[in-house]
């Protein structure tokens, strides 16, 4: 079974953080939320406080299949300021393992050079931080081992894309139907 770590910094965007955790856990994927603040309690951009499963220094991450960075401000810049996380992302990328970032968080990947010669998306206005990438303006963009998402409205599509990468299409079909996502898609099309 895949193992996923999602990193939380003060100022994270709540919907972007919690949607992937919810969707992946519904599929039985082991997801650990990891605080980089030194405390297990992390405050979101809209003053929602959550208790992370672990604190960064308590984890080894050598079993990680996917690392997720939610956006939000100043959450994304706080993630970018954490040298341990930056080192982990570079190592994980060198092993060609999956990395995902949404909204403002792709700025971390861009600053590390992980988006060079790749396609990527982000919250509009942050494309200047996607150093070396081709900006797509899509809801979700996948290029090799890196998945990027545009922003809060892309949270479900981002989560289902990650689930599809880890577990295939069947769980995506089942969970998205149970969560009424297919109904939403049909309503939007009409």
GROMACS .gro file of N, CA and C in nm, residues 34-125:
model
  276
   34UNK      N    1   0.196   1.612   0.833
   34UNK     CA    2   0.322   1.642   0.902
   34UNK      C    3   0.336   1.792   0.921
   35UNK      N    4   0.346   1.833   1.045
   35UNK     CA    5   0.368   1.974   1.076
   35UNK      C    6   0.515   2.007   1.063
   36UNK      N    7   0.544   2.121   1.000
   36UNK     CA    8   0.684   2.167   0.994
   36UNK      C    9   0.708   2.278   1.095
   37UNK      N   10   0.609   2.303   1.183
   37UNK     CA   11   0.618   2.416   1.276
   37UNK      C   12   0.692   2.384   1.405
   38UNK      N   13   0.717   2.256   1.430
   38UNK     CA   14   0.774   2.216   1.558
   38UNK      C   15   0.667   2.177   1.659
   39UNK      N   16   0.542   2.209   1.629
   39UNK     CA   17   0.427   2.174   1.711
   39UNK      C   18   0.333   2.089   1.627
   40UNK      N   19   0.258   2.002   1.691
   40UNK     CA   20   0.162   1.922   1.615
   40UNK      C   21   0.039   2.003   1.573
   41UNK      N   22   0.021   2.121   1.631
   41UNK     CA   23  -0.092   2.206   1.595
   41UNK      C   24  -0.048   2.309   1.492
   42UNK      N   25  -0.128   2.318   1.384
   42UNK     CA   26  -0.095   2.408   1.274
   42UNK      C   27  -0.219   2.492   1.243
   43UNK      N   28  -0.198   2.622   1.223
   43UNK     CA   29  -0.309   2.715   1.198
   43UNK      C   30  -0.318   2.747   1.050
   44UNK      N   31  -0.434   2.724   0.992
   44UNK     CA   32  -0.457   2.750   0.851
   44UNK      C   33  -0.473   2.897   0.819
   45UNK      N   34  -0.480   2.927   0.692
   45UNK     CA   35  -0.492   3.065   0.644
   45UNK      C   36  -0.622   3.131   0.690
   46UNK      N   37  -0.722   3.049   0.723
   46UNK     CA   38  -0.851   3.102   0.765
   46UNK      C   39  -0.881   3.066   0.911
   47UNK      N   40  -0.773   3.056   0.987
   47UNK     CA   41  -0.778   3.037   1.132
   47UNK      C   42  -0.835   2.903   1.178
   48UNK      N   43  -0.833   2.802   1.090
   48UNK     CA   44  -0.871   2.667   1.130
   48UNK      C   45  -0.745   2.600   1.183
   49UNK      N   46  -0.751   2.552   1.305
   49UNK     CA   47  -0.636   2.486   1.366
   49UNK      C   48  -0.657   2.335   1.359
   50UNK      N   49  -0.558   2.264   1.305
   50UNK     CA   50  -0.568   2.119   1.302
   50UNK      C   51  -0.447   2.059   1.372
   51UNK      N   52  -0.467   1.938   1.417
   51UNK     CA   53  -0.359   1.863   1.481
   51UNK      C   54  -0.301   1.768   1.377
   52UNK      N   55  -0.175   1.788   1.344
   52UNK     CA   56  -0.107   1.701   1.248
   52UNK      C   57  -0.079   1.566   1.312
   53UNK      N   58  -0.065   1.464   1.228
   53UNK     CA   59  -0.033   1.330   1.277
   53UNK      C   60   0.107   1.324   1.335
   54UNK      N   61   0.198   1.397   1.275
   54UNK     CA   62   0.339   1.393   1.315
   54UNK      C   63   0.401   1.531   1.303
   55UNK      N   64   0.515   1.548   1.367
   55UNK     CA   65   0.598   1.666   1.352
   55UNK      C   66   0.716   1.623   1.264
   56UNK      N   67   0.762   1.712   1.178
   56UNK     CA   68   0.865   1.679   1.078
   56UNK      C   69   0.983   1.601   1.136
   57UNK      N   70   1.036   1.646   1.247
   57UNK     CA   71   1.156   1.583   1.304
   57UNK      C   72   1.132   1.442   1.357
   58UNK      N   73   1.005   1.400   1.368
   58UNK     CA   74   0.973   1.265   1.414
   58UNK      C   75   0.970   1.163   1.300
   59UNK      N   76   0.984   1.207   1.176
   59UNK     CA   77   0.965   1.120   1.060
   59UNK      C   78   1.096   1.098   0.985
   60UNK      N   79   1.103   0.983   0.918
   60UNK     CA   80   1.219   0.952   0.834
   60UNK      C   81   1.188   0.969   0.685
   61UNK      N   82   1.067   0.941   0.642
   61UNK     CA   83   1.018   0.961   0.506
   61UNK      C   84   1.076   0.866   0.402
   62UNK      N   85   1.160   0.770   0.442
   62UNK     CA   86   1.219   0.680   0.343
   62UNK      C   87   1.118   0.584   0.282
   63UNK      N   88   1.000   0.573   0.343
   63UNK     CA   89   0.894   0.488   0.290
   63UNK      C   90   0.791   0.567   0.208
   64UNK      N   91   0.816   0.693   0.183
   64UNK     CA   92   0.719   0.779   0.115
   64UNK      C   93   0.709   0.747  -0.033
   65UNK      N   94   0.586   0.734  -0.080
   65UNK     CA   95   0.559   0.719  -0.223
   65UNK      C   96   0.519   0.852  -0.285
   66UNK      N   97   0.458   0.939  -0.204
   66UNK     CA   98   0.409   1.068  -0.251
   66UNK      C   99   0.424   1.171  -0.140
   67UNK      N  100   0.474   1.288  -0.178
   67UNK     CA  101   0.482   1.403  -0.087
   67UNK      C  102   0.389   1.511  -0.141
   68UNK      N  103   0.305   1.568  -0.053
   68UNK     CA  104   0.208   1.669  -0.095
   68UNK      C  105   0.233   1.801  -0.022
   69UNK      N  106   0.228   1.909  -0.099
   69UNK     CA  107   0.240   2.044  -0.045
   69UNK      C  108   0.112   2.121  -0.076
   70UNK      N  109   0.029   2.152   0.026
   70UNK     CA  110  -0.086   2.237   0.001
   70UNK      C  111  -0.041   2.382  -0.011
   71UNK      N  112  -0.124   2.462  -0.075
   71UNK     CA  113  -0.092   2.604  -0.092
   71UNK      C  114  -0.141   2.688   0.024
   72UNK      N  115  -0.178   2.809  -0.011
   72UNK     CA  116  -0.218   2.906   0.091
   72UNK      C  117  -0.101   2.997   0.122
   73UNK      N  118  -0.136   3.116   0.167
   73UNK     CA  119  -0.033   3.212   0.205
   73UNK      C  120  -0.059   3.260   0.346
   74UNK      N  121   0.041   3.263   0.427
   74UNK     CA  122   0.182   3.244   0.396
   74UNK      C  123   0.230   3.099   0.405
   75UNK      N  124   0.135   3.003   0.402
   75UNK     CA  125   0.173   2.862   0.414
   75UNK      C  126   0.280   2.819   0.315
   76UNK      N  127   0.263   2.856   0.189
   76UNK     CA  128   0.359   2.813   0.086
   76UNK      C  129   0.498   2.870   0.112
   77UNK      N  130   0.506   2.996   0.151
   77UNK     CA  131   0.638   3.054   0.178
   77UNK      C  132   0.697   2.995   0.306
   78UNK      N  133   0.612   2.958   0.401
   78UNK     CA  134   0.663   2.891   0.521
   78UNK      C  135   0.718   2.753   0.488
   79UNK      N  136   0.651   2.681   0.398
   79UNK     CA  137   0.705   2.553   0.350
   79UNK      C  138   0.841   2.576   0.284
   80UNK      N  139   0.847   2.678   0.202
   80UNK     CA  140   0.970   2.708   0.129
   80UNK      C  141   1.086   2.744   0.221
   81UNK      N  142   1.056   2.797   0.337
   81UNK     CA  143   1.161   2.837   0.432
   81UNK      C  144   1.215   2.721   0.516
   82UNK      N  145   1.154   2.603   0.505
   82UNK     CA  146   1.195   2.489   0.588
   82UNK      C  147   1.301   2.407   0.513
   83UNK      N  148   1.427   2.419   0.554
   83UNK     CA  149   1.536   2.355   0.481
   83UNK      C  150   1.527   2.203   0.482
   84UNK      N  151   1.481   2.145   0.590
   84UNK     CA  152   1.465   1.999   0.595
   84UNK      C  153   1.368   1.950   0.489
   85UNK      N  154   1.257   2.020   0.472
   85UNK     CA  155   1.159   1.984   0.370
   85UNK      C  156   1.217   2.005   0.231
   86UNK      N  157   1.288   2.113   0.211
   86UNK     CA  158   1.350   2.138   0.080
   86UNK      C  159   1.446   2.025   0.043
   87UNK      N  160   1.527   1.983   0.139
   87UNK     CA  161   1.622   1.873   0.115
   87UNK      C  162   1.548   1.744   0.081
   88UNK      N  163   1.441   1.717   0.156
   88UNK     CA  164   1.361   1.597   0.132
   88UNK      C  165   1.302   1.597  -0.008
   89UNK      N  166   1.248   1.710  -0.052
   89UNK     CA  167   1.190   1.718  -0.186
   89UNK      C  168   1.293   1.691  -0.295
   90UNK      N  169   1.412   1.744  -0.280
   90UNK     CA  170   1.518   1.721  -0.378
   90UNK      C  171   1.555   1.573  -0.381
   91UNK      N  172   1.574   1.512  -0.265
   91UNK     CA  173   1.608   1.368  -0.257
   91UNK      C  174   1.497   1.283  -0.318
   92UNK      N  175   1.373   1.313  -0.284
   92UNK     CA  176   1.258   1.238  -0.334
   92UNK      C  177   1.251   1.247  -0.486
   93UNK      N  178   1.275   1.366  -0.540
   93UNK     CA  179   1.274   1.386  -0.684
   93UNK      C  180   1.387   1.308  -0.752
   94UNK      N  181   1.503   1.305  -0.690
   94UNK     CA  182   1.617   1.231  -0.748
   94UNK      C  183   1.586   1.082  -0.762
   95UNK      N  184   1.498   1.032  -0.675
   95UNK     CA  185   1.455   0.891  -0.682
   95UNK      C  186   1.333   0.874  -0.772
   96UNK      N  187   1.293   0.983  -0.840
   96UNK     CA  188   1.179   0.982  -0.934
   96UNK      C  189   1.049   0.942  -0.866
   97UNK      N  190   1.035   0.977  -0.740
   97UNK     CA  191   0.912   0.949  -0.667
   97UNK      C  192   0.817   1.067  -0.681
   98UNK      N  193   0.690   1.042  -0.655
   98UNK     CA  194   0.585   1.141  -0.679
   98UNK      C  195   0.588   1.257  -0.579
   99UNK      N  196   0.568   1.377  -0.635
   99UNK     CA  197   0.559   1.501  -0.558
   99UNK      C  198   0.439   1.578  -0.613
  100UNK      N  199   0.359   1.636  -0.522
  100UNK     CA  200   0.244   1.714  -0.565
  100UNK      C  201   0.240   1.846  -0.488
  101UNK      N  202   0.201   1.951  -0.556
  101UNK     CA  203   0.189   2.084  -0.494
  101UNK      C  204   0.074   2.157  -0.561
  102UNK      N  205  -0.001   2.232  -0.482
  102UNK     CA  206  -0.118   2.301  -0.535
  102UNK      C  207  -0.115   2.449  -0.495
  103UNK      N  208  -0.176   2.532  -0.578
  103UNK     CA  209  -0.197   2.675  -0.552
  103UNK      C  210  -0.064   2.751  -0.552
  104UNK      N  211  -0.025   2.807  -0.439
  104UNK     CA  212   0.101   2.880  -0.430
  104UNK      C  213   0.220   2.787  -0.405
  105UNK      N  214   0.194   2.665  -0.358
  105UNK     CA  215   0.303   2.574  -0.319
  105UNK      C  216   0.397   2.531  -0.432
  106UNK      N  217   0.355   2.530  -0.559
  106UNK     CA  218   0.453   2.499  -0.663
  106UNK      C  219   0.573   2.594  -0.664
  107UNK      N  220   0.561   2.710  -0.597
  107UNK     CA  221   0.677   2.800  -0.589
  107UNK      C  222   0.794   2.732  -0.519
  108UNK      N  223   0.765   2.640  -0.427
  108UNK     CA  224   0.873   2.566  -0.360
  108UNK      C  225   0.947   2.480  -0.462
  109UNK      N  226   0.871   2.409  -0.544
  109UNK     CA  227   0.931   2.321  -0.645
  109UNK      C  228   1.007   2.402  -0.750
  110UNK      N  229   0.950   2.514  -0.791
  110UNK     CA  230   1.017   2.601  -0.888
  110UNK      C  231   1.149   2.654  -0.834
  111UNK      N  232   1.150   2.695  -0.709
  111UNK     CA  233   1.272   2.748  -0.648
  111UNK      C  234   1.381   2.644  -0.632
  112UNK      N  235   1.341   2.517  -0.624
  112UNK     CA  236   1.439   2.408  -0.612
  112UNK      C  237   1.486   2.356  -0.748
  113UNK      N  238   1.428   2.409  -0.856
  113UNK     CA  239   1.464   2.363  -0.990
  113UNK      C  240   1.396   2.234  -1.031
  114UNK      N  241   1.297   2.189  -0.955
  114UNK     CA  242   1.230   2.061  -0.983
  114UNK      C  243   1.131   2.071  -1.098
  115UNK      N  244   1.098   2.192  -1.141
  115UNK     CA  245   1.003   2.210  -1.251
  115UNK      C  246   1.071   2.242  -1.383
  116UNK      N  247   1.202   2.244  -1.384
  116UNK     CA  248   1.277   2.278  -1.506
  116UNK      C  249   1.239   2.181  -1.618
  117UNK      N  250   1.201   2.239  -1.731
  117UNK     CA  251   1.162   2.164  -1.851
  117UNK      C  252   1.037   2.078  -1.831
  118UNK      N  253   0.953   2.115  -1.733
  118UNK     CA  254   0.828   2.043  -1.710
  118UNK      C  255   0.711   2.140  -1.730
  119UNK      N  256   0.593   2.083  -1.749
  119UNK     CA  257   0.470   2.161  -1.751
  119UNK      C  258   0.419   2.166  -1.608
  120UNK      N  259   0.361   2.280  -1.569
  120UNK     CA  260   0.310   2.296  -1.433
  120UNK      C  261   0.202   2.403  -1.431
  121UNK      N  262   0.120   2.397  -1.327
  121UNK     CA  263   0.018   2.499  -1.305
  121UNK      C  264   0.029   2.547  -1.161
  122UNK      N  265  -0.042   2.654  -1.130
  122UNK     CA  266  -0.040   2.712  -0.995
  122UNK      C  267  -0.150   2.817  -0.988
  123UNK      N  268  -0.162   2.879  -0.873
  123UNK     CA  269  -0.257   2.989  -0.857
  123UNK      C  270  -0.213   3.104  -0.949
  124UNK      N  271  -0.305   3.162  -1.026
  124UNK     CA  272  -0.267   3.270  -1.116
  124UNK      C  273  -0.192   3.382  -1.044
  125UNK      N  274  -0.081   3.422  -1.102
  125UNK     CA  275   0.005   3.524  -1.044
  125UNK      C  276   0.132   3.464  -0.985
   0.00000   0.00000   0.00000
